[in-house]
Coordinates of C-alpha atoms in Angstrom, one line a residue:
M1 CA 0.0 0.0 0.0
T2 CA 1.4 3.4 -1.0
L3 CA 1.4 5.9 1.8
P4 CA 0.1 9.4 1.1
T5 CA 2.5 12.3 0.6
T6 CA 2.0 15.8 1.8
D7 CA 0.5 16.7 -1.6
D8 CA -2.0 13.8 -1.3
L9 CA -3.0 15.1 2.2
Y10 CA -3.5 18.6 0.9
S11 CA -5.7 17.2 -1.9
C12 CA -7.7 15.4 0.8
Y13 CA -8.0 18.6 2.8
D14 CA -9.5 20.4 -0.2
K15 CA -12.1 17.6 -0.5
L16 CA -12.9 17.7 3.2
T17 CA -13.5 21.4 3.1
D18 CA -15.7 21.3 0.0
S19 CA -19.3 20.8 1.2
S20 CA -20.4 20.1 -2.4
I21 CA -18.5 16.8 -2.6
D22 CA -20.4 13.6 -1.8
L23 CA -20.2 12.6 2.0
K24 CA -18.8 9.1 1.0
E25 CA -16.1 10.7 -1.0
R26 CA -15.2 12.9 1.8
E27 CA -15.0 10.0 4.2
N28 CA -12.7 8.2 1.8
A29 CA -10.5 11.3 1.8
Y30 CA -10.6 11.4 5.7
K31 CA -9.5 7.7 5.8
T32 CA -6.6 8.6 3.5
V33 CA -5.6 11.2 6.2
L34 CA -5.7 8.5 8.8
V35 CA -3.2 6.4 6.8
G36 CA -1.0 9.4 6.6
V37 CA 0.1 8.9 10.3
K38 CA 2.4 6.2 8.9
G39 CA 4.2 8.4 6.4
D40 CA 7.2 10.6 6.8
E41 CA 7.7 13.3 9.4
N42 CA 5.9 16.0 7.5
A43 CA 3.0 13.7 6.6
K44 CA 2.6 12.6 10.2
R45 CA 2.4 16.2 11.5
L46 CA 0.0 17.2 8.8
S47 CA -2.2 14.2 9.3
S48 CA -2.3 14.9 13.0
Q49 CA -3.6 18.5 12.4
F50 CA -6.2 17.3 9.8
I51 CA -7.5 14.6 12.1
A52 CA -7.9 17.0 15.0
R53 CA -9.9 19.4 12.7
F54 CA -12.1 17.0 10.7
S55 CA -12.8 14.1 13.0
K56 CA -15.9 15.8 14.2
L57 CA -17.4 15.2 10.8
F58 CA -17.0 11.4 11.1
E59 CA -18.2 10.2 14.6
N60 CA -18.2 6.7 13.2
L61 CA -14.4 7.0 12.9
L62 CA -13.6 8.6 16.2
E63 CA -12.1 5.5 17.8
E64 CA -10.0 4.9 14.7
S65 CA -8.9 8.6 14.8
F66 CA -7.9 8.3 18.4
N67 CA -5.9 5.3 17.7
C68 CA -4.0 7.2 15.0
F69 CA -3.2 9.7 17.6
L70 CA -1.8 6.9 19.8
D71 CA 0.5 5.8 17.1
L72 CA 1.9 9.3 16.8
C73 CA 2.4 9.6 20.5
D74 CA 4.9 6.7 20.2
D75 CA 6.8 8.2 17.4
D76 CA 10.6 8.7 17.7
D77 CA 10.5 12.3 16.6
V78 CA 9.9 14.8 19.4
N79 CA 8.5 17.3 17.0
V80 CA 5.7 14.8 15.9
R81 CA 4.9 14.0 19.6
S82 CA 4.7 17.7 20.4
Q83 CA 2.4 18.2 17.5
V84 CA 0.0 15.4 18.5
V85 CA -0.1 16.7 22.1
H86 CA -1.4 20.0 20.8
D87 CA -3.8 18.3 18.4
L88 CA -5.2 16.0 21.1
L89 CA -6.6 19.1 22.9
Q90 CA -8.4 20.1 19.7
F91 CA -9.7 16.6 19.3
C92 CA -11.2 16.7 22.9
K93 CA -13.2 19.8 22.3
H94 CA -15.7 17.9 20.2
A95 CA -15.0 14.4 21.5
R96 CA -15.3 15.0 25.3
V97 CA -15.9 11.3 25.9
F98 CA -12.2 10.7 25.1
V99 CA -10.9 13.3 27.8
P100 CA -10.1 10.5 30.4
R101 CA -8.2 8.5 27.8
V102 CA -6.3 11.6 26.5
A103 CA -5.3 12.5 30.0
D104 CA -4.1 8.9 30.4
V105 CA -2.0 9.1 27.3
L106 CA -0.5 12.5 28.3
V107 CA 0.5 11.1 31.7
Q108 CA 2.3 8.1 30.0
M109 CA 4.2 10.6 27.8
Y110 CA 5.7 12.0 31.0
Q111 CA 8.3 9.2 30.7
T112 CA 10.4 11.6 28.5
D113 CA 13.5 13.3 29.8
D114 CA 13.2 16.2 27.3
K115 CA 12.4 19.2 29.4
K116 CA 10.8 21.1 26.5
E117 CA 8.5 18.2 25.8
L118 CA 7.6 17.9 29.5
N119 CA 6.6 21.6 29.4
V120 CA 4.4 20.9 26.3
I121 CA 2.7 18.0 28.0
S122 CA 2.1 19.9 31.2
L123 CA 0.6 22.8 29.5
A124 CA -1.7 20.5 27.6
L125 CA -2.7 18.7 30.8
S126 CA -3.3 22.0 32.5
Q127 CA -5.5 23.2 29.7
L128 CA -7.4 20.0 29.8
L129 CA -7.8 20.2 33.6
H130 CA -9.2 23.7 33.4
S131 CA -11.8 22.7 30.7
E132 CA -12.8 19.2 31.8
P133 CA -11.5 18.9 35.4
K134 CA -13.2 15.8 36.6
A135 CA -12.7 13.7 33.4
T136 CA -9.1 14.7 33.3
L137 CA -8.5 13.8 36.9
L138 CA -10.2 10.5 36.4
G139 CA -7.7 9.6 33.5
I140 CA -4.8 10.8 35.6
F141 CA -5.6 8.8 38.6
N142 CA -6.5 5.7 36.6
R143 CA -3.0 5.8 35.1
L144 CA -1.4 6.4 38.5
L145 CA -3.0 3.2 39.8
S146 CA -1.5 1.1 37.0
M147 CA 1.7 2.9 36.2
N148 CA 5.1 1.7 37.5
A149 CA 7.6 4.0 35.7
E150 CA 9.1 6.1 38.6
N151 CA 9.8 9.2 36.5
S152 CA 6.2 9.3 35.1
R153 CA 4.7 9.0 38.5
E154 CA 6.9 11.6 39.9
N155 CA 6.2 14.1 37.2
T156 CA 2.4 13.4 37.4
L157 CA 2.3 14.0 41.1
K158 CA 4.3 17.2 40.8
F159 CA 1.8 18.3 38.2
L160 CA -1.1 17.6 40.4
C161 CA 0.4 19.3 43.5
E162 CA 1.2 22.4 41.5
R163 CA -1.8 22.7 39.2
L164 CA -4.6 21.7 41.5
K165 CA -3.6 24.7 43.8
S166 CA -4.0 27.1 40.8
L167 CA -7.5 26.1 39.9
P168 CA -10.0 28.8 40.6
D169 CA -12.9 28.1 43.0
S170 CA -15.3 27.9 40.2
V171 CA -13.5 24.9 38.8
L172 CA -12.2 23.2 42.0
T173 CA -15.7 22.8 43.6
S174 CA -16.4 20.9 46.7
D175 CA -17.6 18.0 44.6
L176 CA -14.5 18.0 42.7
E177 CA -12.4 18.1 45.9
S178 CA -14.3 15.1 47.3
F179 CA -13.5 13.3 44.1
V180 CA -9.8 14.1 44.5
V181 CA -9.8 12.9 48.1
E182 CA -11.6 9.7 47.0
Q183 CA -9.1 9.0 44.1
T184 CA -6.0 10.0 46.2
N185 CA -7.1 7.6 48.9
R186 CA -7.0 4.8 46.3
V187 CA -3.5 5.7 45.2
L188 CA -2.2 5.9 48.8
H189 CA -2.5 2.2 49.1
D190 CA 0.5 1.6 46.9
V191 CA 3.1 4.4 46.9
S192 CA 6.8 4.8 47.5
E193 CA 8.4 6.7 50.4
D194 CA 9.0 9.8 48.2
E195 CA 5.5 9.8 46.7
F196 CA 3.6 9.6 50.0
P197 CA 4.4 13.1 51.2
M198 CA 3.6 14.5 47.8
L199 CA 0.1 13.0 47.9
I200 CA -0.4 14.2 51.5
S201 CA 0.7 17.7 50.4
L202 CA -1.8 17.5 47.6
L203 CA -4.6 16.5 50.0
S204 CA -3.6 19.3 52.5
S205 CA -3.9 22.0 49.9
L206 CA -7.6 21.2 49.4
K207 CA -10.1 23.5 51.1
C208 CA -12.1 20.6 52.4
M209 CA -9.0 19.4 54.3
S210 CA -8.4 22.7 56.0
T211 CA -11.3 22.3 58.5
L212 CA -11.0 20.3 61.7
T213 CA -13.2 17.7 60.2
G214 CA -11.0 17.6 57.2
R215 CA -7.7 17.4 59.1
Q216 CA -9.0 14.6 61.2
K217 CA -10.1 12.8 58.0
L218 CA -6.6 13.3 56.7
V219 CA -5.0 11.9 59.7
G220 CA -7.3 9.0 59.5
M221 CA -6.3 8.3 55.9
I222 CA -2.6 8.5 56.9
S223 CA -3.1 6.1 59.7
Q224 CA -5.1 3.7 57.8
Q225 CA -2.5 3.5 55.0
A226 CA 0.3 2.8 57.6
L227 CA -1.7 0.2 59.5
Q228 CA -2.7 -1.7 56.2
A229 CA 0.8 -1.4 54.7
V230 CA 2.7 -2.4 57.9
P231 CA 0.4 -4.4 60.1
T232 CA 3.3 -5.8 62.0
F233 CA 6.3 -3.6 62.8
N234 CA 9.7 -5.2 62.0
A235 CA 12.8 -3.4 63.5
S236 CA 15.1 -5.2 61.2
D237 CA 13.1 -4.3 57.9
R238 CA 14.4 -0.8 56.6
A239 CA 11.4 -0.5 54.3
C240 CA 9.0 -1.1 57.1
I241 CA 10.9 1.5 59.3
A242 CA 10.9 4.0 56.5
Q243 CA 7.1 3.5 55.7
V244 CA 6.1 3.9 59.4
R245 CA 8.4 6.9 59.9
E246 CA 7.0 8.8 56.9
S247 CA 3.4 8.1 57.9
C248 CA 4.1 9.5 61.4
R249 CA 5.8 12.5 60.0
Q250 CA 2.8 13.4 57.8
A251 CA 0.4 12.7 60.6
A252 CA 2.4 15.0 62.8
L253 CA 1.9 17.8 60.2
C254 CA -1.8 17.7 60.8
I255 CA -2.4 17.1 64.5
S256 CA -3.6 19.8 66.8
K257 CA -5.5 20.4 70.0
N258 CA -8.7 19.2 68.2
V259 CA -7.2 16.7 65.8
N260 CA -5.5 13.5 67.0
A261 CA -3.7 10.5 65.6
H262 CA -5.1 7.9 68.0
D263 CA -4.9 4.8 65.9
L264 CA -1.3 5.7 64.8
Y265 CA 0.1 6.4 68.3
I266 CA -1.5 3.3 69.7
Y267 CA 0.2 1.4 66.8
M268 CA 3.5 3.0 67.9
L269 CA 3.0 2.2 71.6
E270 CA 2.0 -1.5 70.9
K271 CA 4.2 -2.3 67.9
F272 CA 7.3 0.0 67.9
L273 CA 8.2 0.5 71.6
P274 CA 8.5 -3.2 72.4
Q275 CA 11.0 -3.6 69.6
F276 CA 13.0 -0.6 70.5
G277 CA 16.0 -2.7 71.7
D278 CA 15.9 -4.8 68.5
F279 CA 17.3 -2.1 66.1
A280 CA 20.6 -2.6 64.6
E281 CA 23.3 0.0 65.4
D282 CA 23.3 1.5 62.0
T283 CA 19.6 2.3 62.3
F284 CA 19.7 4.1 65.7
D285 CA 19.1 7.5 64.0
E286 CA 15.8 6.0 62.6
R287 CA 15.0 4.6 65.9
L288 CA 15.4 8.0 67.6
S289 CA 13.2 9.6 64.9
L290 CA 10.5 7.1 65.6
L291 CA 10.7 7.6 69.3
Q292 CA 10.4 11.4 68.9
L293 CA 7.5 11.0 66.4
T294 CA 5.7 8.8 68.9
A295 CA 6.1 11.6 71.5
E296 CA 4.9 14.2 68.9
L297 CA 1.8 12.2 68.2
L298 CA 1.0 11.7 71.8
F299 CA 1.2 15.5 72.4
F300 CA -2.4 15.7 71.4
P301 CA -4.0 12.4 72.8
S302 CA -7.6 11.7 72.0
P303 CA -10.3 11.5 74.6
A304 CA -10.4 7.7 73.8
L305 CA -7.0 7.3 75.6
A306 CA -8.7 8.0 78.9
S307 CA -11.0 5.0 78.4
I308 CA -8.3 2.4 77.6
K309 CA -8.1 -0.4 80.1
S310 CA -5.5 0.1 82.9
E311 CA -3.9 -3.1 81.8
D312 CA -3.1 -1.6 78.5
I313 CA -1.9 1.7 79.8
T314 CA 0.3 -0.3 82.2
K315 CA 1.7 -2.2 79.3
Y316 CA 2.5 1.0 77.4
L317 CA 4.1 2.5 80.4
N318 CA 6.2 -0.6 80.9
F319 CA 7.6 -0.2 77.3
A320 CA 8.3 3.5 77.8
F321 CA 9.8 3.0 81.3
N322 CA 12.1 0.3 80.0
I323 CA 13.4 2.7 77.2
L324 CA 13.8 5.5 79.8
S325 CA 15.8 3.1 82.1
M326 CA 18.0 2.1 79.3
F327 CA 19.3 5.6 78.8
L328 CA 19.3 6.9 82.4
P329 CA 22.9 7.4 83.7
N330 CA 24.0 5.2 86.4
I331 CA 25.1 6.9 89.7
P332 CA 28.9 6.9 90.2
S333 CA 30.0 4.9 93.1
E334 CA 31.3 6.6 96.2
E335 CA 34.9 5.6 95.3
T336 CA 34.5 7.0 91.7
A337 CA 33.0 10.2 93.1
D338 CA 35.9 10.6 95.6
N339 CA 38.4 10.0 92.8
M340 CA 36.7 12.7 90.7
K341 CA 37.4 15.3 93.4
Q342 CA 41.0 14.8 93.0
P343 CA 42.5 17.7 90.9
S344 CA 44.8 15.3 89.0
V345 CA 41.9 13.1 87.8
E346 CA 40.3 14.0 84.5
K347 CA 36.6 14.2 84.8
P348 CA 34.5 12.3 82.1
T349 CA 32.7 14.2 79.4
L350 CA 29.2 13.5 78.3
N351 CA 30.4 11.7 75.2
Q352 CA 32.5 9.5 77.4
M353 CA 29.5 8.9 79.7
G354 CA 27.5 7.8 76.6
L355 CA 24.5 10.0 77.5
K356 CA 21.7 10.2 74.9
F357 CA 19.7 13.3 75.9
S358 CA 17.5 13.2 72.8
E359 CA 16.3 9.7 73.7
L360 CA 16.0 10.8 77.3
E361 CA 13.8 13.7 76.5
A362 CA 11.4 11.7 74.3
S363 CA 11.1 8.8 76.7
L364 CA 10.7 11.1 79.7
F365 CA 7.8 12.7 77.9
L366 CA 6.2 9.4 77.0
C367 CA 6.3 8.4 80.7
C368 CA 4.9 11.8 81.9
Q369 CA 2.2 11.7 79.3
L370 CA 1.0 8.2 79.9
G371 CA 1.4 8.7 83.6
C372 CA -1.4 11.3 83.4
Y373 CA -3.8 8.4 82.6
Y374 CA -2.4 6.0 85.1
P375 CA -0.6 7.7 88.0
Q376 CA -0.6 4.5 90.0
Y377 CA 2.2 3.3 87.8
F378 CA 4.6 5.6 89.6
G379 CA 2.9 5.5 93.0
G380 CA 0.3 8.2 92.4
K381 CA -3.4 8.0 93.2
A382 CA -6.3 8.0 90.7
N383 CA -9.6 10.0 91.3
D384 CA -11.7 7.0 91.6
N385 CA -13.1 5.8 95.0
E386 CA -11.4 2.4 94.9
P387 CA -7.7 2.9 94.5
E388 CA -5.6 0.0 93.3
L389 CA -3.4 -0.5 96.4
S390 CA -1.2 -3.1 95.0
A391 CA -0.6 -1.2 91.8
I392 CA 0.2 1.9 93.9
E393 CA 2.7 0.0 96.1
D394 CA 4.4 -1.4 92.9
G395 CA 4.6 2.2 91.7
V396 CA 6.1 3.5 94.8
D397 CA 8.8 0.9 94.6
R398 CA 9.4 1.6 91.0
L399 CA 9.7 5.3 91.6
R400 CA 12.0 4.9 94.6
S401 CA 14.3 2.8 92.5
V402 CA 14.6 5.3 89.7
R403 CA 14.6 8.6 91.5
P404 CA 18.4 8.7 92.3
R405 CA 19.1 8.3 88.7
L406 CA 16.6 11.0 87.6
Q407 CA 18.1 13.3 90.3
Y408 CA 21.7 12.6 88.8
L409 CA 20.5 13.2 85.3
S410 CA 18.9 16.5 86.4
Q411 CA 22.1 17.7 87.9
L412 CA 24.0 16.9 84.7
A413 CA 21.4 18.6 82.6
Q414 CA 21.5 21.8 85.0
D415 CA 25.2 22.0 84.7
Y416 CA 25.2 21.7 81.0
A417 CA 22.3 24.2 80.6
T418 CA 24.3 26.7 82.6
T419 CA 27.4 26.1 80.5
I420 CA 25.4 26.7 77.3
S421 CA 23.8 29.9 78.6
G422 CA 27.3 31.5 78.8
Q423 CA 28.2 30.4 75.3
L424 CA 25.3 31.8 73.3
D425 CA 26.3 34.1 70.6
K426 CA 24.7 37.4 69.9
N427 CA 24.0 36.1 66.4
L428 CA 21.2 33.7 67.2
Q429 CA 20.6 32.8 63.5
S430 CA 24.0 31.1 63.2
E431 CA 23.9 27.3 62.9
E432 CA 26.1 27.0 66.0
S433 CA 23.7 29.2 68.0
K434 CA 20.7 27.4 66.9
L435 CA 22.2 24.2 67.9
R436 CA 23.1 25.6 71.4
I437 CA 19.6 27.0 71.8
M438 CA 18.1 23.7 71.0
A439 CA 20.5 21.9 73.4
H440 CA 19.6 24.4 76.1
R441 CA 15.9 23.9 75.6
L442 CA 16.4 20.1 75.6
M443 CA 18.2 20.3 79.1
M444 CA 15.4 22.6 80.4
N445 CA 12.8 20.1 79.2
I446 CA 14.5 17.3 81.0
Q447 CA 14.7 19.1 84.2
R448 CA 11.1 20.1 84.1
M449 CA 9.9 16.7 83.3
I450 CA 12.0 15.2 86.1
R451 CA 10.4 17.5 88.6
C452 CA 7.1 15.6 88.0
F453 CA 8.6 12.5 89.5
F454 CA 9.6 14.3 92.7
H455 CA 6.2 15.5 93.7
N456 CA 4.5 13.5 96.5
P457 CA 2.6 11.8 94.9
P458 CA 4.0 12.3 91.4
M459 CA 2.2 14.9 89.3
F460 CA 2.4 14.8 85.5
K461 CA -0.5 17.2 84.5
T462 CA 1.5 20.3 85.3
I463 CA 4.3 19.6 82.7
N464 CA 4.6 22.4 80.2
V465 CA 7.3 21.8 77.6
T466 CA 7.9 22.4 73.9
L467 CA 10.0 19.6 72.7
S468 CA 13.5 20.6 71.7
W469 CA 13.3 19.2 68.1
I470 CA 10.2 21.2 67.2
Q471 CA 11.2 24.4 65.3
S472 CA 10.5 28.0 66.0
P473 CA 7.3 29.7 64.9
V474 CA 6.9 30.5 61.2
T475 CA 3.8 31.2 59.1
S476 CA 1.9 28.1 58.1
I477 CA 1.0 27.2 54.6
P478 CA -1.0 24.4 53.2
G479 CA 0.8 21.2 53.3
T480 CA 3.3 22.2 55.9
K481 CA 3.4 22.0 59.7
R482 CA 1.5 24.3 62.1
P483 CA 3.0 27.4 63.7
L484 CA 4.1 27.1 67.2
S485 CA 1.7 28.2 69.8
T486 CA 1.6 27.9 73.6
D487 CA -1.6 26.9 75.2
S488 CA -1.9 27.2 79.0
G489 CA -4.4 24.2 78.9
N490 CA -2.1 22.0 77.0
H491 CA 1.6 21.0 77.3
H492 CA 2.4 20.8 73.6
S493 CA 3.1 23.6 71.1
T494 CA 2.8 22.8 67.4
G495 CA 4.7 24.3 64.6
V496 CA 6.3 24.1 61.2
R497 CA 9.1 21.6 61.8
Q498 CA 12.3 21.5 60.0
P499 CA 12.5 18.5 57.6
R500 CA 13.9 15.5 59.4
G501 CA 16.7 15.1 56.8
D502 CA 18.0 18.6 57.7
R503 CA 17.2 18.4 61.4
L504 CA 19.8 19.6 63.9
L505 CA 20.9 16.7 66.1
Y506 CA 22.3 17.5 69.5
T507 CA 25.7 16.0 70.3
P508 CA 27.3 16.7 73.6
P509 CA 30.6 18.6 73.5
I510 CA 33.9 17.2 74.4
G511 CA 34.8 19.8 76.9
Q512 CA 35.4 19.0 80.6
W513 CA 32.3 20.6 82.0
S514 CA 30.7 17.6 83.6
R515 CA 30.8 17.9 87.4
V516 CA 30.0 14.3 88.2
D517 CA 31.7 14.8 91.7
T518 CA 28.8 17.1 92.7
F519 CA 26.3 14.3 93.2
D520 CA 25.6 13.1 96.7
S521 CA 23.2 10.2 96.9
N522 CA 22.7 10.9 100.5
K523 CA 21.2 14.3 100.0
G524 CA 17.6 13.0 99.6
R525 CA 15.3 15.5 97.5
F526 CA 17.3 17.8 95.5
R527 CA 17.1 21.4 94.6
F528 CA 16.6 22.4 91.0
G529 CA 18.6 25.3 89.6
R530 CA 17.1 28.6 88.4
S531 CA 18.6 28.4 85.0
G532 CA 15.1 28.1 83.6
R533 CA 13.5 31.5 83.1
G534 CA 9.8 30.6 83.2
R535 CA 7.5 27.7 82.6
G536 CA 7.0 27.0 78.9
R537 CA 9.3 29.8 77.8
N538 CA 11.0 29.4 74.4
F539 CA 14.7 29.9 74.6

């Protein structure tokens, strides 16, 4: 079969525009145009233009016309592909039923590495999204559910995140937002670690997700995705660790005084805390991140936590207390303390002592927060009329055994906080100053939380801290974290956090500041220093 040349195609064009010619002859001319997609480059581009213009005259050939476009989309010539992208938009104006399929095709074309072609595809998708939003989104999401090519998925998700935000309210209606939420929830069940935050950012940008009800729904979607993807936590599985960590991070973006992540923090208490000691040494950073995220999620507990059985709360407290005990410093023996008083003896530094203040801060908070719901665990009394005497007695013994180590830790933290206060630069924006401010806040938090254990009976409801790894206040934007705010009725301030990958991690200095010889285990209750300048103050 001889393929039509450009001259043949122009001859067909003349017939198609001549209304005096018989319809059958015009249809034959159009079929010749369809065959032209197999010709040379010029014939392909010309055929694409003619198909887009005249396909509306032959509804019986629409499917065949669309298949011709598909052939051109696979062409090796970028100019041909760019031409067909433009013509597909023209085709959709009179064949709207093909919009989902055209959107599907354009998404598949995102596999290209040509930036110019990517811009052409994005522009076409954007125009299609404005003119036929729901049908376009249907095609995009259907392709996301079946597409495996990483670069195509990444480009598609970037497009959705950027372009949905730019849609006017007249286009992005409440019904369309509900459709986006429904489709995104389907995609969430099978996404990579990098794709997950992009989809959550997409959902966060929707107006329907900016309300308390919407935020709670978003947290529920995140929790459901995590619990279904990783029903059983495995401390030796890096993929499992990464997925749980990212889910917790995204949930922490959304929680507030009126929005909680109950299912997710219960999962962390039941699945993660018991395996805390099973992590390999090369995953200790991830372990710390998960511990801090558990504390963040528990900042805003749901009312349902108060109705959990005492046996379950006791179980969670056991896990948290074991982690705390793992990192609490041991009290130096009297002989060691006496030796430290000798001028010729070099005093150990924090690094040499192996103290992990970040782990201590997070585990202390978990014990304090959970202790609010079951004070008997540390020898406190509940408000009910029938106190659990045996539980209280066990709690008193538990508290008595740990108080000396807590006291010693508080003295170390107080000494270090005093040292840091004298080292702060006037330039508070420097990286070194930021690190010192964070370390100072960490030490103050540890001291405040330890105080709770030295009330008689222990009191945990008066704690008022902003955890040290939570960043300073900034303006909140959709898809990012909340600004910090202090609430006198709550002991957690929320805010836009620094991405975990760029987070400042506190490492104790090597200098000889540690005064381990100042501890005296015979002093009984200890006095806290006045280096803190106010309850809940941000330093």
